[in-house]
PDB file of C-alpha atoms in Angstrom:
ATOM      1  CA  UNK A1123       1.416 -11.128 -45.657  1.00 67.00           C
ATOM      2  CA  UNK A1124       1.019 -11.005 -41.920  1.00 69.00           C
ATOM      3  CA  UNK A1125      -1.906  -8.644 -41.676  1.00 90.00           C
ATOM      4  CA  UNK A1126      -0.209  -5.653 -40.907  1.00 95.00           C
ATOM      5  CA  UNK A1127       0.600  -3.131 -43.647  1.00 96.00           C
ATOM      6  CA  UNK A1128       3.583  -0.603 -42.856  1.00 97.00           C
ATOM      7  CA  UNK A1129       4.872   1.633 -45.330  1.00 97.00           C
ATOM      8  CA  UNK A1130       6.836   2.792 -47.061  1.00 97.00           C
ATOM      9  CA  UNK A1131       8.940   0.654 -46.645  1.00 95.00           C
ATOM     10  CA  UNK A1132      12.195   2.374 -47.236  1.00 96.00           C
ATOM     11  CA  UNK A1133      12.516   5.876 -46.678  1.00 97.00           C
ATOM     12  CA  UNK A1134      16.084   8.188 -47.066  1.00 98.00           C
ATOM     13  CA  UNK A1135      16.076  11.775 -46.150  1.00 98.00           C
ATOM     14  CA  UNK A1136      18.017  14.669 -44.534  1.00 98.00           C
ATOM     15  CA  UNK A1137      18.689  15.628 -40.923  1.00 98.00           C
ATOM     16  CA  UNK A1138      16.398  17.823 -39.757  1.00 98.00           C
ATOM     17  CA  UNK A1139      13.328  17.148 -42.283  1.00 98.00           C
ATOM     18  CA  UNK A1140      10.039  15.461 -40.703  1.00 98.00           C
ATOM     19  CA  UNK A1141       8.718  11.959 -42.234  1.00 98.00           C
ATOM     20  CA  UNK A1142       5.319   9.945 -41.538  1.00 98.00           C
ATOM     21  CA  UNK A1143       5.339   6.454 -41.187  1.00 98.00           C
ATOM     22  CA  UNK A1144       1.615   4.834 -41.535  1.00 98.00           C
ATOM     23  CA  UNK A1145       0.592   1.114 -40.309  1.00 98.00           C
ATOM     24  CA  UNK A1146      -2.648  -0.732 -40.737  1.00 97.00           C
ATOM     25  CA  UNK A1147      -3.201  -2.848 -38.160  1.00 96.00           C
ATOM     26  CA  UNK A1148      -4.813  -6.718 -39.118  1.00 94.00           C
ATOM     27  CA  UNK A1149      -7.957  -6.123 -38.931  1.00 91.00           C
ATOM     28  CA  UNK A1150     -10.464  -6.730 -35.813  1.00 88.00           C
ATOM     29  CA  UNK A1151      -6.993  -5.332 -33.976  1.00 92.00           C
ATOM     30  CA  UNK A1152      -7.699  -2.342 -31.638  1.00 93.00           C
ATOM     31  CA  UNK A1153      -4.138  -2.238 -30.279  1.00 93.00           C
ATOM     32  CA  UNK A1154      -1.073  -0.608 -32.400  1.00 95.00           C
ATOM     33  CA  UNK A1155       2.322  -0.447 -30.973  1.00 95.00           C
ATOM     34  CA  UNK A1156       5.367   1.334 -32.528  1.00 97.00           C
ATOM     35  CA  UNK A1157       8.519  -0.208 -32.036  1.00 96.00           C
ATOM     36  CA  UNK A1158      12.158   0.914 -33.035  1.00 96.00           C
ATOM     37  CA  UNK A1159      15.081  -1.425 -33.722  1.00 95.00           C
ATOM     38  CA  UNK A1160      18.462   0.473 -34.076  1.00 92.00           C
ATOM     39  CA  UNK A1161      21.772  -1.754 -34.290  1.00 84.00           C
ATOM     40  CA  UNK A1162      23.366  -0.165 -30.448  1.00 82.00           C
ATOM     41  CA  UNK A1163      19.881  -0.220 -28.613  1.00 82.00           C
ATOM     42  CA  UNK A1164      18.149  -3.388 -30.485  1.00 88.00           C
ATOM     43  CA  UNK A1165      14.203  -3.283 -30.212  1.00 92.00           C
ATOM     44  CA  UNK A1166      12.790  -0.902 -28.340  1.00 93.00           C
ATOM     45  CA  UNK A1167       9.234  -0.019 -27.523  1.00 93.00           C
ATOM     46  CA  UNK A1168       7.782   3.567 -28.265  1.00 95.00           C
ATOM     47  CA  UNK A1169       4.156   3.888 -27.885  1.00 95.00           C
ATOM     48  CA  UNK A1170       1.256   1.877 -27.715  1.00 94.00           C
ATOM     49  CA  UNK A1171      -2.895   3.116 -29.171  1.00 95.00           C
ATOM     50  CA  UNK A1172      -5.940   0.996 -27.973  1.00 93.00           C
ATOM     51  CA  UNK A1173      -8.933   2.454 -30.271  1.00 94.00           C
ATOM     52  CA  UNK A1174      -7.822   5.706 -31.150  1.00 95.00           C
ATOM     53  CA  UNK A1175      -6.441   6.158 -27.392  1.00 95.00           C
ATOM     54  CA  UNK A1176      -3.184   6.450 -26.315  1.00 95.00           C
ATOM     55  CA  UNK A1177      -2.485   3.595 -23.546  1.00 92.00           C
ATOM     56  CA  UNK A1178       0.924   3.381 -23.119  1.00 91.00           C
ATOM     57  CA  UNK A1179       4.456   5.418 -23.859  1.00 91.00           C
ATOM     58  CA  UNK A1180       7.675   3.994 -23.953  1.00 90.00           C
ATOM     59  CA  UNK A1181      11.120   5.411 -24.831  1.00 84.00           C
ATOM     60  CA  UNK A1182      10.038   7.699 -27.278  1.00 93.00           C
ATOM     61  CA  UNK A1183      11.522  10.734 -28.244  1.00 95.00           C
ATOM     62  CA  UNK A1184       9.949  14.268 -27.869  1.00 96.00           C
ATOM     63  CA  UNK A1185      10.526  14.956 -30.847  1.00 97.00           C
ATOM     64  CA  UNK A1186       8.356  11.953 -31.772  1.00 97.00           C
ATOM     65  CA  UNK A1187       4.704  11.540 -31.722  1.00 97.00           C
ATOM     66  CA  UNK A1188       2.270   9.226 -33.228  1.00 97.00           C
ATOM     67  CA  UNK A1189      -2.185   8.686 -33.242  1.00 97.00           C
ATOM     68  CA  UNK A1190      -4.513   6.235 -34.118  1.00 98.00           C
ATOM     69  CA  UNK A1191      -7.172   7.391 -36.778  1.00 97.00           C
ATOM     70  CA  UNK A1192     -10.794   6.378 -36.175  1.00 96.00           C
ATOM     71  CA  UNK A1193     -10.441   3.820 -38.897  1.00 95.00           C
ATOM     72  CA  UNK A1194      -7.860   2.186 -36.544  1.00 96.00           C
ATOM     73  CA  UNK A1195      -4.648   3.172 -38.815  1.00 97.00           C
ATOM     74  CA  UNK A1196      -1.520   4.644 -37.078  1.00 98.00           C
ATOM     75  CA  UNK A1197       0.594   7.330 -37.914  1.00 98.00           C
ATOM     76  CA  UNK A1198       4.346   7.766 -36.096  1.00 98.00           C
ATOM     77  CA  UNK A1199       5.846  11.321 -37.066  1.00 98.00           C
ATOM     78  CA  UNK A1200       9.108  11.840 -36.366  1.00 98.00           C
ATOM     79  CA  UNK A1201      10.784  15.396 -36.886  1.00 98.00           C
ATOM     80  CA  UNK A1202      14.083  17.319 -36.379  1.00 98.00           C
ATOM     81  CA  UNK A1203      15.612  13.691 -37.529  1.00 98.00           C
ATOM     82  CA  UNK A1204      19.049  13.120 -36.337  1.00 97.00           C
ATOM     83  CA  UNK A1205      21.618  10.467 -37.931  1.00 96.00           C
ATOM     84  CA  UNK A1206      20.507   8.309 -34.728  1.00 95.00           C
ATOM     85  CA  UNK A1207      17.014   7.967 -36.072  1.00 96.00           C
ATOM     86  CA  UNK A1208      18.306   5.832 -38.498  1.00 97.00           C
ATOM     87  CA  UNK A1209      16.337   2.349 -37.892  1.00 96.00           C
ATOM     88  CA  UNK A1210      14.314   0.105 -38.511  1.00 96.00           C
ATOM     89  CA  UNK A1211      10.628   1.285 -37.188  1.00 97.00           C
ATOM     90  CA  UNK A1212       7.542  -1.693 -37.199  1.00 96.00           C
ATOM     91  CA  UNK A1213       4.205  -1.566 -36.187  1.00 96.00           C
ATOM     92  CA  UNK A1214       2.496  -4.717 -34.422  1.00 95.00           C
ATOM     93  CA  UNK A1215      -1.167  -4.848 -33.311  1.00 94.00           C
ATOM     94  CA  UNK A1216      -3.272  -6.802 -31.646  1.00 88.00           C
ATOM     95  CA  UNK A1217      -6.423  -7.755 -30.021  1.00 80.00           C
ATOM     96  CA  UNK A1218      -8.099  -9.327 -26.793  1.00 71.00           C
ATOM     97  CA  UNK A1219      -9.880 -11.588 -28.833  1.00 62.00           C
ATOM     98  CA  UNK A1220      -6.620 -12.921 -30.331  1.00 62.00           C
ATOM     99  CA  UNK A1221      -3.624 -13.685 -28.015  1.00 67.00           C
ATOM    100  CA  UNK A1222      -0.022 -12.497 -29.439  1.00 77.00           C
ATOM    101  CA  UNK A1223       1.396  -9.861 -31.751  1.00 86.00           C
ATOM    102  CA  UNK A1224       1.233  -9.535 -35.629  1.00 91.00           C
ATOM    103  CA  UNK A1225       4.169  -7.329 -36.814  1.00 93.00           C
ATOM    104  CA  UNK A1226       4.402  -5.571 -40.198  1.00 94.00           C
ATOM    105  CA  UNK A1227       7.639  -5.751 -42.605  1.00 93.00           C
ATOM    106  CA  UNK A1228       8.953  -2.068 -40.914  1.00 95.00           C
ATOM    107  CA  UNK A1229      10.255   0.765 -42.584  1.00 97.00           C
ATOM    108  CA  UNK A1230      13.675   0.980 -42.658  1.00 96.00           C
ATOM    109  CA  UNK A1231      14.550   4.826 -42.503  1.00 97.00           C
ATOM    110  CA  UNK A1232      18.336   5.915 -42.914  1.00 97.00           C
ATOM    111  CA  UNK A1233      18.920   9.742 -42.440  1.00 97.00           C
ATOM    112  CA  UNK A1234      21.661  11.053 -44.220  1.00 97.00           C
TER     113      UNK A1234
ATOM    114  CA  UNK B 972      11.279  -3.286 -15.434  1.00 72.00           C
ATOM    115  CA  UNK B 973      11.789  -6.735 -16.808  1.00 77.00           C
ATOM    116  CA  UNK B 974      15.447  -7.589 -17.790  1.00 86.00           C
ATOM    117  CA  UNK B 975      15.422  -9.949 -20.581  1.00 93.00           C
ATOM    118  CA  UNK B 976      19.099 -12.207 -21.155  1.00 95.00           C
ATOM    119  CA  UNK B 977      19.136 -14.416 -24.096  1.00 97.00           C
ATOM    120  CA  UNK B 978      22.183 -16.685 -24.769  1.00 97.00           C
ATOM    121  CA  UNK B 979      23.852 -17.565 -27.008  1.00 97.00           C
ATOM    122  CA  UNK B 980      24.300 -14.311 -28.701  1.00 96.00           C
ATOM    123  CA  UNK B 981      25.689 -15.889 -31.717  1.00 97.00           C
ATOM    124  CA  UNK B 982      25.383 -19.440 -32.441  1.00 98.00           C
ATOM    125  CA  UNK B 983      26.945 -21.077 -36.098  1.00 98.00           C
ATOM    126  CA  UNK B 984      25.965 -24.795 -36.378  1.00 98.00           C
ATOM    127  CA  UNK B 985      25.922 -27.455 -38.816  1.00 98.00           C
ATOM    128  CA  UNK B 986      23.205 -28.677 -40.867  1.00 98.00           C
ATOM    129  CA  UNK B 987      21.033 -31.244 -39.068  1.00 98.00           C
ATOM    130  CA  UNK B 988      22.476 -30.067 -35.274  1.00 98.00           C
ATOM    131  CA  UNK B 989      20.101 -29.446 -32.114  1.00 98.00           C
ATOM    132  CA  UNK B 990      20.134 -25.957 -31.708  1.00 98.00           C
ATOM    133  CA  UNK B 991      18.927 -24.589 -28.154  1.00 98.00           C
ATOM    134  CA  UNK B 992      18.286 -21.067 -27.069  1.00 98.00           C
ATOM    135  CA  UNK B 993      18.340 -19.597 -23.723  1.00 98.00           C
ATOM    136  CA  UNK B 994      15.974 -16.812 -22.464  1.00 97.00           C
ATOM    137  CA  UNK B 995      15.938 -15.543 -18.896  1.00 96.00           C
ATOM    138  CA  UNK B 996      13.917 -12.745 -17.240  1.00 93.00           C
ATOM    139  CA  UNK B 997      13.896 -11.021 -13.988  1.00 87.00           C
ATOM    140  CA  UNK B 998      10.063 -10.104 -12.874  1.00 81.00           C
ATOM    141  CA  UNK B 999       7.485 -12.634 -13.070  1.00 78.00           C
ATOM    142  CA  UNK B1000       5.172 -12.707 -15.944  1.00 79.00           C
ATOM    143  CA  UNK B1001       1.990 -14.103 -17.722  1.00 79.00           C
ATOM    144  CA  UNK B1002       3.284 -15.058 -21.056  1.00 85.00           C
ATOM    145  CA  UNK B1003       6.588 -15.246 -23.249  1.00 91.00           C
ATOM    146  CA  UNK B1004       6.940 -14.643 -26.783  1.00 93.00           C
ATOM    147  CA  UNK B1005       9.595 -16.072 -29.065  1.00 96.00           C
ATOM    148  CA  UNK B1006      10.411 -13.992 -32.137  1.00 95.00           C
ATOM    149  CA  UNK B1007      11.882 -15.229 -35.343  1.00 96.00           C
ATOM    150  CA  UNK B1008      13.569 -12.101 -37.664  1.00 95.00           C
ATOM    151  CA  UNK B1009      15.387 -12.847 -41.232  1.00 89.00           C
ATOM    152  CA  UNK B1010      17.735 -11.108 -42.776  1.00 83.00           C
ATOM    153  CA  UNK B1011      15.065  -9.069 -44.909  1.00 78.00           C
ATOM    154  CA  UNK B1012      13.992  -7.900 -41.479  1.00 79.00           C
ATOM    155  CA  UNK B1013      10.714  -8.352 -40.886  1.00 88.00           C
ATOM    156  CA  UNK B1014       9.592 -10.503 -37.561  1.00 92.00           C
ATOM    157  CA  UNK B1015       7.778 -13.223 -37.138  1.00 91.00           C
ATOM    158  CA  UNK B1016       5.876 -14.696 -33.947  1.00 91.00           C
ATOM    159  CA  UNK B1017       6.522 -18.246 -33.542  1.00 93.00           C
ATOM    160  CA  UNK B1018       5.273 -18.737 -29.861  1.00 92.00           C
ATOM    161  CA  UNK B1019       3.600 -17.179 -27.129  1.00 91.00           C
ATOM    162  CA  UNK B1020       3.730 -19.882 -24.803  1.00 90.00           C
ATOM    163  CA  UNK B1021       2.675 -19.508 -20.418  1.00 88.00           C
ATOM    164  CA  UNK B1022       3.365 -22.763 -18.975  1.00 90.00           C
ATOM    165  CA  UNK B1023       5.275 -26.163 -20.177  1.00 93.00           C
ATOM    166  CA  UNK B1024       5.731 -26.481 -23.740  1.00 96.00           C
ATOM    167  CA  UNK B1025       4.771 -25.633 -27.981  1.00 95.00           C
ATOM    168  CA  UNK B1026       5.405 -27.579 -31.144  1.00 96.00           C
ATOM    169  CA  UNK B1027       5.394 -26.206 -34.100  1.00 94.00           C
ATOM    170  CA  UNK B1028       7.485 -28.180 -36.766  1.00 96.00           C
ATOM    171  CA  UNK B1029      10.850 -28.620 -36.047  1.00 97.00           C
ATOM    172  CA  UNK B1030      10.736 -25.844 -33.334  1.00 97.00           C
ATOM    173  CA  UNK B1031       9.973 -26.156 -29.546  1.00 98.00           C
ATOM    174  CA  UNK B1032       9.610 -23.822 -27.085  1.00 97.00           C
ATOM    175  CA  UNK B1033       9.373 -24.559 -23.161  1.00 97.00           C
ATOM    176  CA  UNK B1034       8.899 -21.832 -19.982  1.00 95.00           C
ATOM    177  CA  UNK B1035       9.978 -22.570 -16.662  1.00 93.00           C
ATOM    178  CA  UNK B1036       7.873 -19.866 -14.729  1.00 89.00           C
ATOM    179  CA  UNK B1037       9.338 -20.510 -11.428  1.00 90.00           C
ATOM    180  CA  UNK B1038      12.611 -20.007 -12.690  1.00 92.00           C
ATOM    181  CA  UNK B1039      12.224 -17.593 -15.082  1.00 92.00           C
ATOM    182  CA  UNK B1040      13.122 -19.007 -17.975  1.00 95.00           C
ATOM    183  CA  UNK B1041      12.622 -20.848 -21.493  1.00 97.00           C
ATOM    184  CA  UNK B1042      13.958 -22.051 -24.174  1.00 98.00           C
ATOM    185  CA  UNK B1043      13.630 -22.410 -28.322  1.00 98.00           C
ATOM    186  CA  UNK B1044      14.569 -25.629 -29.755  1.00 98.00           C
ATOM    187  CA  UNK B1045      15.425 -26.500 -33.361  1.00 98.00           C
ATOM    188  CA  UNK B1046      15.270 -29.902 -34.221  1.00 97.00           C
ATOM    189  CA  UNK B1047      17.196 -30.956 -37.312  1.00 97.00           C
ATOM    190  CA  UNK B1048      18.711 -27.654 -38.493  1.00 97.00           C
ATOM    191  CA  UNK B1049      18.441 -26.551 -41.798  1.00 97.00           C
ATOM    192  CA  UNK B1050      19.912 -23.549 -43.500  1.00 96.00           C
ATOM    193  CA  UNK B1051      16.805 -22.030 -43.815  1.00 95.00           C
ATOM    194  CA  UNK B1052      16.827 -21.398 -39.943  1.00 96.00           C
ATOM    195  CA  UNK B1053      19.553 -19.091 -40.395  1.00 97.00           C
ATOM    196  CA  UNK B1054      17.801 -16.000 -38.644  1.00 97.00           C
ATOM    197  CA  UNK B1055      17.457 -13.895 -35.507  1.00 96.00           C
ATOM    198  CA  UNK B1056      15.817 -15.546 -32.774  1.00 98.00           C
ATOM    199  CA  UNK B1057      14.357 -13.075 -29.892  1.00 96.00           C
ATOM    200  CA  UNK B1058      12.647 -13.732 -26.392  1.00 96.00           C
ATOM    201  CA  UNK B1059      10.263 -10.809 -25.335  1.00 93.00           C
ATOM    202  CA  UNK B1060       8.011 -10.479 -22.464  1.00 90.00           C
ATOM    203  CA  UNK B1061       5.084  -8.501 -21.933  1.00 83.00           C
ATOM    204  CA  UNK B1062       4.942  -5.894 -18.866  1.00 75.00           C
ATOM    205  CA  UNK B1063       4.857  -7.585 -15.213  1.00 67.00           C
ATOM    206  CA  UNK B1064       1.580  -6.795 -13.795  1.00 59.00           C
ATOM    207  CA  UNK B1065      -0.119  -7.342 -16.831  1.00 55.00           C
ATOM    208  CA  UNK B1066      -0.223  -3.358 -17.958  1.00 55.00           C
ATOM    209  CA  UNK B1067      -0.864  -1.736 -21.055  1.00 58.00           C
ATOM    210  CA  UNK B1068       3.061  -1.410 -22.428  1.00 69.00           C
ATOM    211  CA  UNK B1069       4.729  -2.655 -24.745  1.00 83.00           C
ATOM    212  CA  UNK B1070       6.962  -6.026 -25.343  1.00 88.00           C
ATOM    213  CA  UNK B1071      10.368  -6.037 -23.616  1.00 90.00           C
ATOM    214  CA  UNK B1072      12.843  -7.702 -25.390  1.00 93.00           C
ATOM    215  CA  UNK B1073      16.320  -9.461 -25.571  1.00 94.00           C
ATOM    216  CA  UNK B1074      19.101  -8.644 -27.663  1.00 93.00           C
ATOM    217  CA  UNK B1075      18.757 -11.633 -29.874  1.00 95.00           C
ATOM    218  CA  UNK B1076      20.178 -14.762 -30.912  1.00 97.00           C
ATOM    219  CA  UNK B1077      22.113 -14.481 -34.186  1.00 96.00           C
ATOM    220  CA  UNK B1078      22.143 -18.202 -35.931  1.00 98.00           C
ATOM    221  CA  UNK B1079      23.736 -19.594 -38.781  1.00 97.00           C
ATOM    222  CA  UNK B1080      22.801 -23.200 -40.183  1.00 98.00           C
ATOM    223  CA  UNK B1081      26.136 -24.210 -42.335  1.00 97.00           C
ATOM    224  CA  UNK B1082      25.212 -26.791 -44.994  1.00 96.00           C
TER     225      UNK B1082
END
């Protein structure tokens, strides 16, 4: 268990339907990114929260958004879904205190 | 933007070989991380590593900052190793973004 709790962590459903990914950071982390790893564009970053902010966008979709609760835990919503959402999606967090990245187990989400 | 090359981008070996992995990357930076990612597909850290080199095991990792590059060693392969092995590095400048990364190293440990 590295600390960081993603889930679920397989999730099927239809073009065009909306799904809600959730990660827990380790805890003391203040930072959650969202990455996406698809097999043409390999890992990708999307968006990073520092304590409940936004800090940092990446190649993220419009049709994407995500937040940071007060309790630290991240949400990434993703709607309209296309068959080229299809990836894997993980969460990593970390802190100042700590140097480096903890990433969850990912969701793998295949959109049929 | 930082452009990350990693070679090999497959490697198959033989139990017990030296396996090394290249990592190169255009801007300058503070710190590089080496990933590890199994077949199940969940990632590891193995090294985040700013100047010289990291032991860990039978893995080694060294940076060359003035060149702009490092490299993951695996001493005495096992099959076990058998992963994806990927170089990232964090935003030049030190900002707020995310990891960059390469497009991995796929390697296979034959017994």
């Amino acid at each position: 268990d590295s600390g960081v709790t993603q889930t679920p962590k397989h999730l099927i459903t239809a073009t065009g339907q909306r799904v809600t990914l959730r990660c827990s950071p380790r805890s003391g982390d203040l930072s959650v990114y969202w990455y996406q790893q698809s097999l043409d564009q390999g890992l990708q970053f999307l968006i990073q929260y520092y304590n409940g902010e936004e800090r940092a966008k990446g190649n993220i979709l419009e049709r994407f958004s995500a937040q940071q609760f007060p309790d630290l835990h991240s949400e990434l919503n993703l709607s309209s879904l296309e068959l080229g959402d299809s990836a894997l999606y993980f969460c990593a967090s970390s802190s100042q205190a700590r140097i480096g990245y903890t990433f969850g187990s990912g969701t793998r989400l295949t959109v049929v | 933007k930082n452009e990350v090359e990693q070679s090999p981008q497959n490697l198959t070996a033989q139990e017990g070989e030296f396996i090394t992995i290249n990592c190169s990357y255009s801007v300058g930076i503070s710190a590089l991380h080496w990933l590890q990612q199994h077949p199940g597909g969940g990632i590891v850290s193995l090294f985040m590593l700013s100047s010289g080199k990291k032991k860990h095991g039978r893995l080694i990792a060294t940076i060359n900052i003035q060149e702009k590059h490092s490299s993951l060693h695996i001493t005495a392969s096992h099959p076990r190793d058998s992963a994806v092995y990927i170089c990232a590095v964090p935003p030049s400048g030190g900002g707020a973004d995310g990891l960059t990364f390469g497009k991995g190293t796929h390697l296979i440990i034959q017994p």
